[in-house]
Amino acid sequence: MGTKKLQLVIACFMTVLLLAGGQVFAADKVLKVGVLGPFTGPSAQNGKEFKASVEMAMEAIDSTVGDYKIEVVWVDSQSDPARAASAYAEAVEGKGIQAGVLNWHSSVAVSVMDVAAQYKVPHMFGFGASEVVNEKWQADPEKYSYWGGKGWPVPAKLEGNYIECINEVIANGTWKPKKKLAAIYGEDTDWGRSAGGAYKDALLASGWEIYAEEYFPITQTDFYPLLAKFKSAGVELLAGTSTAAPSLTAFVKQYAEVGNKGVLIASGLGWIGDWYKMTGPGSDYVLDSIPQLTTAEAQQWAKDVQAKYGFNPSPSSGGLSYDGIRMFIKILERTNELHGRLDKETIHKTMVEEVNTGKLTYGKKDGAIIMNEYKYTPETMPDMVVGPDAYFFPILQYKAGKGYIIFPEDWKQKDFEQK
Amino acid sequence: MSKHNMSVTLTWLKTAPGLSIVISIAVAVAATIDAGPYLLVNMVVTGGMLALVATGLTLMLGVLNIPMFAHGEYFMIGSLTAYYIFTPISEFILEHPDSWLVTFGPFIAIIGALIGGAIAGVISEKLVFGPLRRRSTDNWVMNSFLLTVGVSVLLINLHQLIFGADFKGIVGYWQGMPISIADVYVSKDRVMSFLISAVIVALFYLFMTYTRTGMAIRAVSQDITGAEIVGIDIEKIVLLTISLACALAAVAGGSLLFMYPSYPTVGLEPLYMAWFVVILSGLGNILGAVAGAFMVALLKVITMEYVGAGWDFVVPSALIMLILIFKPSGIFGSDVRGVLDK
Amino acid sequence: MLLEVKNLNAGYGYLQILRDVSLHIDKGEYVGIVGPNGAGKSTTMKTIAGLISPMSGSVVFNGEDITGLSGSAVAKKGISFVSEEMNLFVNMTVQENLYMGAYTIKEKHLQNERLEFVFELFPRLAERRKQLAGTMSGGERKMLAIGRGMMSNPSLMLVDEPSFGLAPQLTTSVFASLEVLIKTGVTILLVEQNVTKTLAVTGRGYVLENGKIGLEGKSADLAEDSYVKKVFLGV
Amino acid sequence: MDTTTNDLNMNLFDRVLDKLCLTPIGLAGLILLLILPFIPPFNQEYMLRWLIYCGFIAAMSVGFDFTAGFINIVNFGYMAVAGTGGYTSALLVLNAGLSPWIAMLAGGVSSAILGLVIGMISLRLRGIFAACLSWFFGLAVMGLAIKMVWLTRGPLGLRVPRLFETESNFPFYFLIVILVYLTYLICKWVVRSKMGLAFQAIGQNMDAARTSGIDPVFYRVFNFTMSCAIAGVLGGFYAHFYGILTPDMMHTSKTVEVLAVAYIGGRGSLWGGAVIAFPFIFLMEIVRSTLSHLPGLNLVIYALVLILVMIYYPGGFSYFYDTHIRQPKNRALRYFLNGRDA
């Protein structure tokens, strides 16, 4: 039997090879853009939101910039830096992407930065926030100029707000903790540790005592032993974050169940579109900081996503990525205007000359739905300008599935409430 | 207590099971005094759920000699089934808060998970294990092990292909305030999941000990030829055992949906833990597996308390390896016949 | 005729052991199969019991063709097999083992009747009813295996090497218990290496050599046969 | 392929070939692998990247088969062992400024030590229990890599300098092909010697081996140490090729990948896994890449192939080759397939 069958198998194999190889030779005037995101794995929910945002933004421009057809290539990071780097390199080598946008994890950013630099593919608006990304970027700005402006600043710039808010609340007497004992928790990733470090610094600076710092794998969903430990130690303030939906919602839910009476900061809960479905009333009184869908346009966007994709998008992963991809489209349009052609060199040039210098910004006037303005300057790079009139997250407190802004003072909708 | 009983107890205490049970209880008591009663409560609740997953695994390994690597995926099937049954029920409950479903809806979901797991088990036997058994007899343990590895990868990725990789979770099964035991708050869901697992494990124990079919399963596990010559229909018993084992894993997945949302690789952690239990306690009896489950739960909780989050694989697995060096057949394993590669 | 085996060919995998074995047993008979090691005695038994499926030939029991049925199906027809390895359930008590022997009987009271009967036959087992089978001595296990074989109230018992690995005095007691069984009207097919003993107790016998039936006839005649004497009895 | 003949009739070419443990077709395959990167479409960088991964899995599967196929113990923590080598190598380069080449060897040494430890503590265990022990060991090592953040940076991964300071994948490809061949050659030499017989004796029946004067302790530990040393060097290659090392590399699912290839290739053949890895892994990569909108499909196929092979062809590809292809009527062809000693 052997030989004939074997020949057939080999023939099939070669055909598949040729088909795959043939992809590289596609038609002219096509710009392939890689969208990097965790489409599978524990953060797949964010990947889903990315996908919806990109598809909607592409639909709005009919996937066309000038006479270029934009083709989206999904690059799955699988929440793992090594696999992400491989997938990205493959997208460049095999599928011929000329530019990339978005990204979720910091650890992925750290590894993909090198790939982008290696192939000189400009990448815009990756979310990897941690200091490591910035340190690496600043160590060689020239090389990493291909890793363009980030979509999320280092935690210290935003996460410190929580502690500021808490201290303010204590100062004006709305909350009277028995003792200033805090604990820090977080997912065991660059982001989790980086944010945890930000809380720690801010807490220690304002006279808090830290009981413990606990970092757990992003797939963990059983926190009862940990939370019980915190409770029995009398921890009054628990600050932490996770980007993985199951992990953080379980944490919040179990925090309430275990009977903790203190304040819980669950940074990132609202980044998950349908978080309330998973936490239920356990999320009452929890603090979080997420951007708000304030404008009519933003609310319309959320409705559209709900209608088209069947889930409630989160302003942070869905909304920010929507703004990110639209800003990227603006960059493409500008590049086309300046150079008359779209490829990795011209896009990179625009990014370096126009975006990173603060010349090209994207704001409410362009139709941004989340932030007032996305603006990068040489001083802030790779972060954006952070501030209430540019990029800013207010602090909210949840009640019955809705968030009310309690900080900063001028945006305040409600006062802080104690449990 | 007579003198004779005393000496029997003393000898038992010197055996591996006696020693380890006494040490475990002592450690649990010491840690409870040191840290607080919540530790004990957590250990009991975690142990209950581990017992459920581990008994299914023991059954597969002990009766059929299948070192099941896909056990966690039946856990996942259970949680998935429960999710798709309970989601419409919970929506209905939201609109009709007085309905009988408020109390009994979760049971429907959990029983659904049980049935789902049993069906999955039957399908696996018909499509996978049966054909292997008919074709290969030598090197059975390793071949079936690799087969279950394949099944595991297959089920994980089928889940991802069909249902997507996102986390399908629920807020909780039973509403209401958590129950307070000695200033330790335990949510109704956890109490119920513990009760469910206790009832199921007890029923299962009674079934295996006293019923004709249960005895037939034990007979098959001890001597398959002997079972055949007394007239036990091996095929039927094997089918029943596989579906029972899968149902046990699935019911664990179903009743723990509030804590482990369903996603493709949700089964990995229960799988690791169940294997810890089975290897630690050895292949002996169900009671051994239950005791082992509480020991592993204790290890896990203690690690979490004194070492920190994220260490709960390192410390227990290191300890179990240590125990294995001194007691290769596990603590309660008097007889490891059949699993040795002879 | 209770059992009729015709032209049976069987073996393991590609290895054929039995060649055209034919034998028959009438109701109430006590028949022995003797032969040297590796002659295929156990294979014959296992094939009749359904543990090995034959390559060709037929096994007819009580007028019903049972060729190729599984072991459990054969057991349900009323044949019980006491194997050489005994195949006891080592982690079950004596009583549980015996109850398992009555697996094909559904009614509890009938099971209990059989249990009483076996306990009467082997009082030793009654004494140890709560003991685990795995902790018993060789002779007791043999007794238990035979007792378990009795539990299903079989019309035919296949007993394979009951004396294997036993001390001489135990062998005698095992043979004595088979003697008792015959008196209660059970048909027995016995396989033994101990030729003298076998031919002394059984009524009729077969000599199996190299997978073939060499001789057959009344046991007393076989015992006097010069060939048998020369080969097996070393006379 | 398995016997060394010092037949004087053999010409020099045949003798060299025999020393190199190759048949003419094996040599042809090796040459094909070496010229592959010059043939379109394989000359594209991304295809080379896949091929390098194929080579890595191929070499790993040879090392894995050295244990699984010969002493019949599945080292279920094999990737964790490789990861240890990778981390050792990476850390030495990063912290001690060692050259990656020397560091890779040091990685091999560290893994060998790990293998020695696993081999020693799993001595009293057989079959599935030894597999479980190595599995738990792997889990513990992975857990350590995750938690020792100060050293390994935890899940964030280490940035590792690459072996060649070039962006091209070419040199890496040739290196891995050489590594695949070297791994095969070393294992084959050992297996051909008296030691190979001892391995097989132990693998088939440890007690019988012991009674016939073979010391299972030495051979088992030696086998474990050697296969782990191979894994360590390959782990170093992995680290210095991808340039990033995360604990995820040590995950059980990665071991499953190696194991699947080794078993589909055919256990106990050494070459089966290496031969099958290239087309198989490559095809899976194509499926994954072209059908990226169906994530997990490649793994579904992977699992299906493993299941089908385990049920219907547990001997794997090498067995198929030996029974169906190896002995053609044509003499020239037979020489081509078997070399002179057939």
CSV table of N, CA and C in Angstrom, one decimal, chain A residues 170-283:
chain,number,residue,atom,x,y,z
A,170,ILE,N,-10.0,60.1,53.6
A,170,ILE,CA,-9.7,60.0,55.0
A,170,ILE,C,-9.6,61.4,55.6
A,171,ALA,N,-8.9,62.3,54.9
A,171,ALA,CA,-8.7,63.6,55.4
A,171,ALA,C,-10.0,64.3,55.7
A,172,ASN,N,-11.0,64.2,54.8
A,172,ASN,CA,-12.2,64.9,55.0
A,172,ASN,C,-13.2,64.1,55.8
A,173,GLY,N,-12.8,63.0,56.3
A,173,GLY,CA,-13.5,62.3,57.3
A,173,GLY,C,-14.7,61.4,56.8
A,174,THR,N,-14.8,61.2,55.5
A,174,THR,CA,-15.8,60.3,55.0
A,174,THR,C,-15.5,58.8,55.4
A,175,TRP,N,-14.2,58.5,55.5
A,175,TRP,CA,-13.8,57.1,55.8
A,175,TRP,C,-12.9,57.2,57.0
A,176,LYS,N,-13.2,56.3,58.0
A,176,LYS,CA,-12.2,56.3,59.1
A,176,LYS,C,-11.7,54.9,59.3
A,177,PRO,N,-10.6,54.6,58.7
A,177,PRO,CA,-10.1,53.2,58.9
A,177,PRO,C,-9.6,53.0,60.3
A,178,LYS,N,-9.7,51.8,60.8
A,178,LYS,CA,-9.2,51.5,62.2
A,178,LYS,C,-7.7,51.8,62.3
A,179,LYS,N,-7.0,51.2,61.4
A,179,LYS,CA,-5.5,51.6,61.3
A,179,LYS,C,-5.2,51.6,59.8
A,180,LYS,N,-4.1,52.3,59.6
A,180,LYS,CA,-3.7,52.5,58.2
A,180,LYS,C,-2.8,51.3,57.7
A,181,LEU,N,-3.6,50.1,57.6
A,181,LEU,CA,-2.9,48.9,57.2
A,181,LEU,C,-3.4,48.5,55.8
A,182,ALA,N,-2.5,48.4,54.9
A,182,ALA,CA,-2.9,48.1,53.5
A,182,ALA,C,-2.2,46.8,53.0
A,183,ALA,N,-2.8,46.2,52.0
A,183,ALA,CA,-2.2,45.1,51.3
A,183,ALA,C,-2.3,45.3,49.8
A,184,ILE,N,-1.3,44.7,49.1
A,184,ILE,CA,-1.3,44.9,47.7
A,184,ILE,C,-1.4,43.5,47.0
A,185,TYR,N,-2.2,43.5,46.0
A,185,TYR,CA,-2.3,42.2,45.3
A,185,TYR,C,-2.2,42.5,43.8
A,186,GLY,N,-2.0,41.5,43.0
A,186,GLY,CA,-2.0,41.7,41.6
A,186,GLY,C,-1.7,40.5,40.8
A,187,GLU,N,-2.0,40.6,39.5
A,187,GLU,CA,-1.6,39.5,38.6
A,187,GLU,C,0.0,39.5,38.5
A,188,ASP,N,0.5,38.3,38.4
A,188,ASP,CA,2.0,38.2,38.3
A,188,ASP,C,2.5,38.5,36.9
A,189,THR,N,2.4,39.7,36.5
A,189,THR,CA,2.9,40.1,35.2
A,189,THR,C,3.6,41.5,35.4
A,190,ASP,N,4.2,41.9,34.4
A,190,ASP,CA,4.9,43.2,34.4
A,190,ASP,C,3.9,44.3,34.9
A,191,TRP,N,2.7,44.2,34.3
A,191,TRP,CA,1.7,45.2,34.6
A,191,TRP,C,1.3,45.1,36.1
A,192,GLY,N,1.0,43.9,36.6
A,192,GLY,CA,0.6,43.7,37.9
A,192,GLY,C,1.6,44.2,38.9
A,193,ARG,N,2.9,43.8,38.7
A,193,ARG,CA,3.9,44.2,39.6
A,193,ARG,C,4.2,45.7,39.5
A,194,SER,N,4.1,46.2,38.3
A,194,SER,CA,4.4,47.6,38.1
A,194,SER,C,3.4,48.5,38.8
A,195,ALA,N,2.1,48.1,38.6
A,195,ALA,CA,1.0,48.8,39.3
A,195,ALA,C,1.2,48.7,40.8
A,196,GLY,N,1.5,47.4,41.2
A,196,GLY,CA,1.6,47.2,42.7
A,196,GLY,C,2.7,48.1,43.3
A,197,GLY,N,3.8,48.2,42.5
A,197,GLY,CA,4.9,49.0,43.0
A,197,GLY,C,4.4,50.5,43.1
A,198,ALA,N,3.6,50.9,42.2
A,198,ALA,CA,3.1,52.3,42.2
A,198,ALA,C,2.2,52.5,43.5
A,199,TYR,N,1.3,51.5,43.8
A,199,TYR,CA,0.5,51.7,45.0
A,199,TYR,C,1.4,51.7,46.2
A,200,LYS,N,2.4,50.8,46.2
A,200,LYS,CA,3.2,50.7,47.4
A,200,LYS,C,3.9,52.0,47.7
A,201,ASP,N,4.5,52.6,46.6
A,201,ASP,CA,5.2,53.8,46.8
A,201,ASP,C,4.3,54.9,47.4
A,202,ALA,N,3.1,55.0,46.7
A,202,ALA,CA,2.2,56.1,47.1
A,202,ALA,C,1.7,55.8,48.5
A,203,LEU,N,1.4,54.6,48.9
A,203,LEU,CA,0.9,54.3,50.2
A,203,LEU,C,2.0,54.5,51.3
A,204,LEU,N,3.2,54.1,51.0
A,204,LEU,CA,4.2,54.3,52.0
A,204,LEU,C,4.5,55.8,52.2
A,205,ALA,N,4.4,56.5,51.1
A,205,ALA,CA,4.7,58.0,51.2
A,205,ALA,C,3.6,58.7,52.0
A,206,SER,N,2.4,58.1,52.1
A,206,SER,CA,1.3,58.8,52.9
A,206,SER,C,1.0,58.1,54.2
A,207,GLY,N,2.1,57.4,54.7
A,207,GLY,CA,1.9,56.9,56.1
A,207,GLY,C,1.2,55.6,56.3
A,208,TRP,N,1.0,54.8,55.2
A,208,TRP,CA,0.3,53.5,55.4
A,208,TRP,C,1.4,52.5,55.7
A,209,GLU,N,0.9,51.4,56.3
A,209,GLU,CA,1.8,50.3,56.5
A,209,GLU,C,1.3,49.2,55.6
A,210,ILE,N,2.3,48.5,55.0
A,210,ILE,CA,2.0,47.4,54.0
A,210,ILE,C,2.0,46.1,54.7
A,211,TYR,N,0.9,45.4,54.7
A,211,TYR,CA,0.8,44.1,55.4
A,211,TYR,C,1.5,43.0,54.5
A,212,ALA,N,1.1,43.0,53.2
A,212,ALA,CA,1.7,42.0,52.3
A,212,ALA,C,1.5,42.4,50.9
A,213,GLU,N,2.4,41.8,50.0
A,213,GLU,CA,2.2,42.0,48.6
A,213,GLU,C,2.1,40.6,48.0
A,214,GLU,N,1.0,40.4,47.3
A,214,GLU,CA,0.8,39.0,46.8
A,214,GLU,C,0.5,39.1,45.3
A,215,TYR,N,1.3,38.4,44.5
A,215,TYR,CA,1.1,38.3,43.1
A,215,TYR,C,0.7,36.9,42.7
A,216,PHE,N,-0.3,36.8,41.9
A,216,PHE,CA,-0.8,35.4,41.6
A,216,PHE,C,-0.8,35.2,40.0
A,217,PRO,N,-0.9,34.0,39.6
A,217,PRO,CA,-0.9,33.7,38.1
A,217,PRO,C,-2.3,34.2,37.6
A,218,ILE,N,-2.2,34.7,36.3
A,218,ILE,CA,-3.4,35.3,35.8
A,218,ILE,C,-4.6,34.3,35.6
A,219,THR,N,-4.4,33.1,35.8
A,219,THR,CA,-5.5,32.1,35.6
A,219,THR,C,-6.1,31.8,37.0
A,220,GLN,N,-5.6,32.3,38.1
A,220,GLN,CA,-6.1,31.9,39.4
A,220,GLN,C,-7.5,32.5,39.6
A,221,THR,N,-8.4,31.7,40.2
A,221,THR,CA,-9.7,32.2,40.5
A,221,THR,C,-10.1,31.8,41.9
A,222,ASP,N,-9.3,31.2,42.7
A,222,ASP,CA,-9.7,30.8,44.0
A,222,ASP,C,-8.8,31.7,45.0
A,223,PHE,N,-9.5,32.7,45.6
A,223,PHE,CA,-8.8,33.6,46.4
A,223,PHE,C,-9.2,33.5,47.9
A,224,TYR,N,-10.0,32.6,48.2
A,224,TYR,CA,-10.6,32.5,49.5
A,224,TYR,C,-9.5,32.5,50.6
A,225,PRO,N,-8.5,31.6,50.5
A,225,PRO,CA,-7.5,31.6,51.5
A,225,PRO,C,-6.8,32.9,51.7
A,226,LEU,N,-6.4,33.5,50.5
A,226,LEU,CA,-5.7,34.8,50.5
A,226,LEU,C,-6.5,35.9,51.2
A,227,LEU,N,-7.8,36.0,50.8
A,227,LEU,CA,-8.7,37.0,51.3
A,227,LEU,C,-8.9,36.8,52.8
A,228,ALA,N,-9.1,35.6,53.2
A,228,ALA,CA,-9.3,35.3,54.6
A,228,ALA,C,-8.1,35.7,55.4
A,229,LYS,N,-7.0,35.5,54.9
A,229,LYS,CA,-5.7,35.9,55.6
A,229,LYS,C,-5.7,37.4,55.8
A,230,PHE,N,-6.1,38.2,54.7
A,230,PHE,CA,-6.1,39.6,54.8
A,230,PHE,C,-7.1,40.1,55.8
A,231,LYS,N,-8.2,39.4,55.8
A,231,LYS,CA,-9.3,39.8,56.7
A,231,LYS,C,-8.8,39.6,58.2
A,232,SER,N,-8.3,38.5,58.4
A,232,SER,CA,-7.9,38.2,59.8
A,232,SER,C,-6.8,39.1,60.3
A,233,ALA,N,-6.0,39.6,59.3
A,233,ALA,CA,-4.9,40.5,59.7
A,233,ALA,C,-5.4,41.9,59.9
A,234,GLY,N,-6.7,42.2,59.6
A,234,GLY,CA,-7.3,43.5,59.8
A,234,GLY,C,-6.8,44.5,58.7
A,235,VAL,N,-6.6,44.0,57.5
A,235,VAL,CA,-6.2,44.9,56.4
A,235,VAL,C,-7.4,45.8,56.1
A,236,GLU,N,-7.2,47.1,56.0
A,236,GLU,CA,-8.3,48.0,55.8
A,236,GLU,C,-8.4,48.5,54.3
A,237,LEU,N,-7.3,48.4,53.6
A,237,LEU,CA,-7.2,48.9,52.2
A,237,LEU,C,-6.5,47.8,51.4
A,238,LEU,N,-7.2,47.4,50.4
A,238,LEU,CA,-6.6,46.4,49.5
A,238,LEU,C,-6.5,47.0,48.1
A,239,ALA,N,-5.3,47.1,47.6
A,239,ALA,CA,-5.1,47.8,46.3
A,239,ALA,C,-4.5,46.8,45.4
A,240,GLY,N,-5.0,46.7,44.2
A,240,GLY,CA,-4.4,45.8,43.2
A,240,GLY,C,-5.1,45.8,41.9
A,241,THR,N,-4.6,45.0,41.0
A,241,THR,CA,-5.1,45.0,39.7
A,241,THR,C,-4.9,43.6,39.0
A,242,SER,N,-5.7,43.4,38.0
A,242,SER,CA,-5.5,42.3,37.1
A,242,SER,C,-6.1,42.6,35.8
A,243,THR,N,-5.5,42.1,34.7
A,243,THR,CA,-6.1,42.3,33.4
A,243,THR,C,-7.0,41.1,33.0
A,244,ALA,N,-6.9,40.1,33.8
A,244,ALA,CA,-7.6,38.8,33.4
A,244,ALA,C,-9.0,38.9,34.0
A,245,ALA,N,-10.0,38.8,33.1
A,245,ALA,CA,-11.4,38.9,33.6
A,245,ALA,C,-11.7,37.9,34.7
A,246,PRO,N,-11.4,36.6,34.5
A,246,PRO,CA,-11.9,35.7,35.5
A,246,PRO,C,-11.2,35.9,36.9
A,247,SER,N,-10.0,36.3,36.8
A,247,SER,CA,-9.2,36.5,38.0
A,247,SER,C,-9.8,37.6,38.8
A,248,LEU,N,-9.9,38.8,38.2
A,248,LEU,CA,-10.3,39.9,38.9
A,248,LEU,C,-11.7,39.9,39.4
A,249,THR,N,-12.6,39.4,38.6
A,249,THR,CA,-14.0,39.3,39.0
A,249,THR,C,-14.1,38.3,40.1
A,250,ALA,N,-13.4,37.2,40.1
A,250,ALA,CA,-13.4,36.3,41.2
A,250,ALA,C,-12.9,36.9,42.5
A,251,PHE,N,-11.9,37.7,42.3
A,251,PHE,CA,-11.3,38.4,43.5
A,251,PHE,C,-12.3,39.3,44.1
A,252,VAL,N,-13.0,40.1,43.3
A,252,VAL,CA,-13.9,41.1,43.8
A,252,VAL,C,-15.1,40.4,44.5
A,253,LYS,N,-15.6,39.4,43.8
A,253,LYS,CA,-16.7,38.6,44.4
A,253,LYS,C,-16.4,38.0,45.7
A,254,GLN,N,-15.2,37.3,45.7
A,254,GLN,CA,-14.9,36.6,46.9
A,254,GLN,C,-14.5,37.6,48.1
A,255,TYR,N,-14.0,38.7,47.7
A,255,TYR,CA,-13.7,39.7,48.7
A,255,TYR,C,-15.0,40.1,49.5
A,256,ALA,N,-16.1,40.2,48.8
A,256,ALA,CA,-17.3,40.6,49.5
A,256,ALA,C,-17.8,39.3,50.3
A,257,GLU,N,-17.7,38.2,49.7
A,257,GLU,CA,-18.2,37.0,50.4
A,257,GLU,C,-17.4,36.7,51.7
A,258,VAL,N,-16.2,36.9,51.7
A,258,VAL,CA,-15.4,36.6,52.9
A,258,VAL,C,-15.7,37.6,54.0
A,259,GLY,N,-16.4,38.7,53.7
A,259,GLY,CA,-16.8,39.6,54.7
A,259,GLY,C,-15.8,40.7,55.1
A,260,ASN,N,-15.0,41.0,54.1
A,260,ASN,CA,-14.1,42.1,54.4
A,260,ASN,C,-14.9,43.4,54.4
A,261,LYS,N,-14.5,44.3,55.3
A,261,LYS,CA,-15.2,45.5,55.5
A,261,LYS,C,-14.5,46.7,55.0
A,262,GLY,N,-13.2,46.5,54.6
A,262,GLY,CA,-12.4,47.7,54.2
A,262,GLY,C,-12.7,48.1,52.8
A,263,VAL,N,-11.8,48.9,52.3
A,263,VAL,CA,-11.9,49.4,50.9
A,263,VAL,C,-11.1,48.5,49.9
A,264,LEU,N,-11.8,48.2,48.8
A,264,LEU,CA,-11.1,47.4,47.8
A,264,LEU,C,-10.9,48.3,46.6
A,265,ILE,N,-9.6,48.3,46.1
A,265,ILE,CA,-9.3,49.0,44.9
A,265,ILE,C,-9.1,47.8,43.9
A,266,ALA,N,-9.9,47.8,42.9
A,266,ALA,CA,-9.8,46.7,41.9
A,266,ALA,C,-9.5,47.4,40.6
A,267,SER,N,-8.3,47.8,40.3
A,267,SER,CA,-8.0,48.6,39.1
A,267,SER,C,-8.1,47.6,37.9
A,268,GLY,N,-9.0,47.9,37.0
A,268,GLY,CA,-9.1,47.1,35.8
A,268,GLY,C,-10.3,46.3,35.8
A,269,LEU,N,-11.2,46.4,36.8
A,269,LEU,CA,-12.4,45.7,36.8
A,269,LEU,C,-13.3,46.2,35.6
A,270,GLY,N,-13.3,47.5,35.5
A,270,GLY,CA,-14.2,48.1,34.4
A,270,GLY,C,-13.6,47.9,33.0
A,271,TRP,N,-12.4,47.4,32.9
A,271,TRP,CA,-11.8,47.2,31.6
A,271,TRP,C,-12.5,46.0,30.9
A,272,ILE,N,-13.2,45.2,31.8
A,272,ILE,CA,-13.8,44.0,31.2
A,272,ILE,C,-15.3,44.5,30.9
A,273,GLY,N,-15.6,44.3,29.7
A,273,GLY,CA,-16.9,44.8,29.3
A,273,GLY,C,-18.1,44.4,30.2
A,274,ASP,N,-18.3,43.1,30.3
A,274,ASP,CA,-19.4,42.6,31.1
A,274,ASP,C,-19.1,42.2,32.5
A,275,TRP,N,-18.3,43.0,33.1
A,275,TRP,CA,-17.9,42.6,34.5
A,275,TRP,C,-19.0,42.4,35.5
A,276,TYR,N,-20.0,43.2,35.3
A,276,TYR,CA,-21.1,43.1,36.4
A,276,TYR,C,-21.8,41.8,36.3
A,277,LYS,N,-21.8,41.2,35.1
A,277,LYS,CA,-22.4,39.9,34.9
A,277,LYS,C,-21.7,38.8,35.8
A,278,MET,N,-20.4,39.1,36.0
A,278,MET,CA,-19.6,38.1,36.7
A,278,MET,C,-19.4,38.4,38.1
A,279,THR,N,-19.5,39.7,38.5
A,279,THR,CA,-19.2,40.0,40.0
A,279,THR,C,-20.5,40.1,40.7
A,280,GLY,N,-21.6,40.6,40.1
A,280,GLY,CA,-22.8,40.8,40.8
A,280,GLY,C,-22.6,41.9,41.8
A,281,PRO,N,-23.5,41.9,42.9
A,281,PRO,CA,-23.4,42.9,43.9
A,281,PRO,C,-22.1,42.9,44.7
A,282,GLY,N,-21.3,41.9,44.5
A,282,GLY,CA,-20.0,41.9,45.1
A,282,GLY,C,-19.2,43.1,44.8
A,283,SER,N,-19.5,43.8,43.7
A,283,SER,CA,-18.7,44.9,43.2
A,283,SER,C,-19.1,46.2,43.9
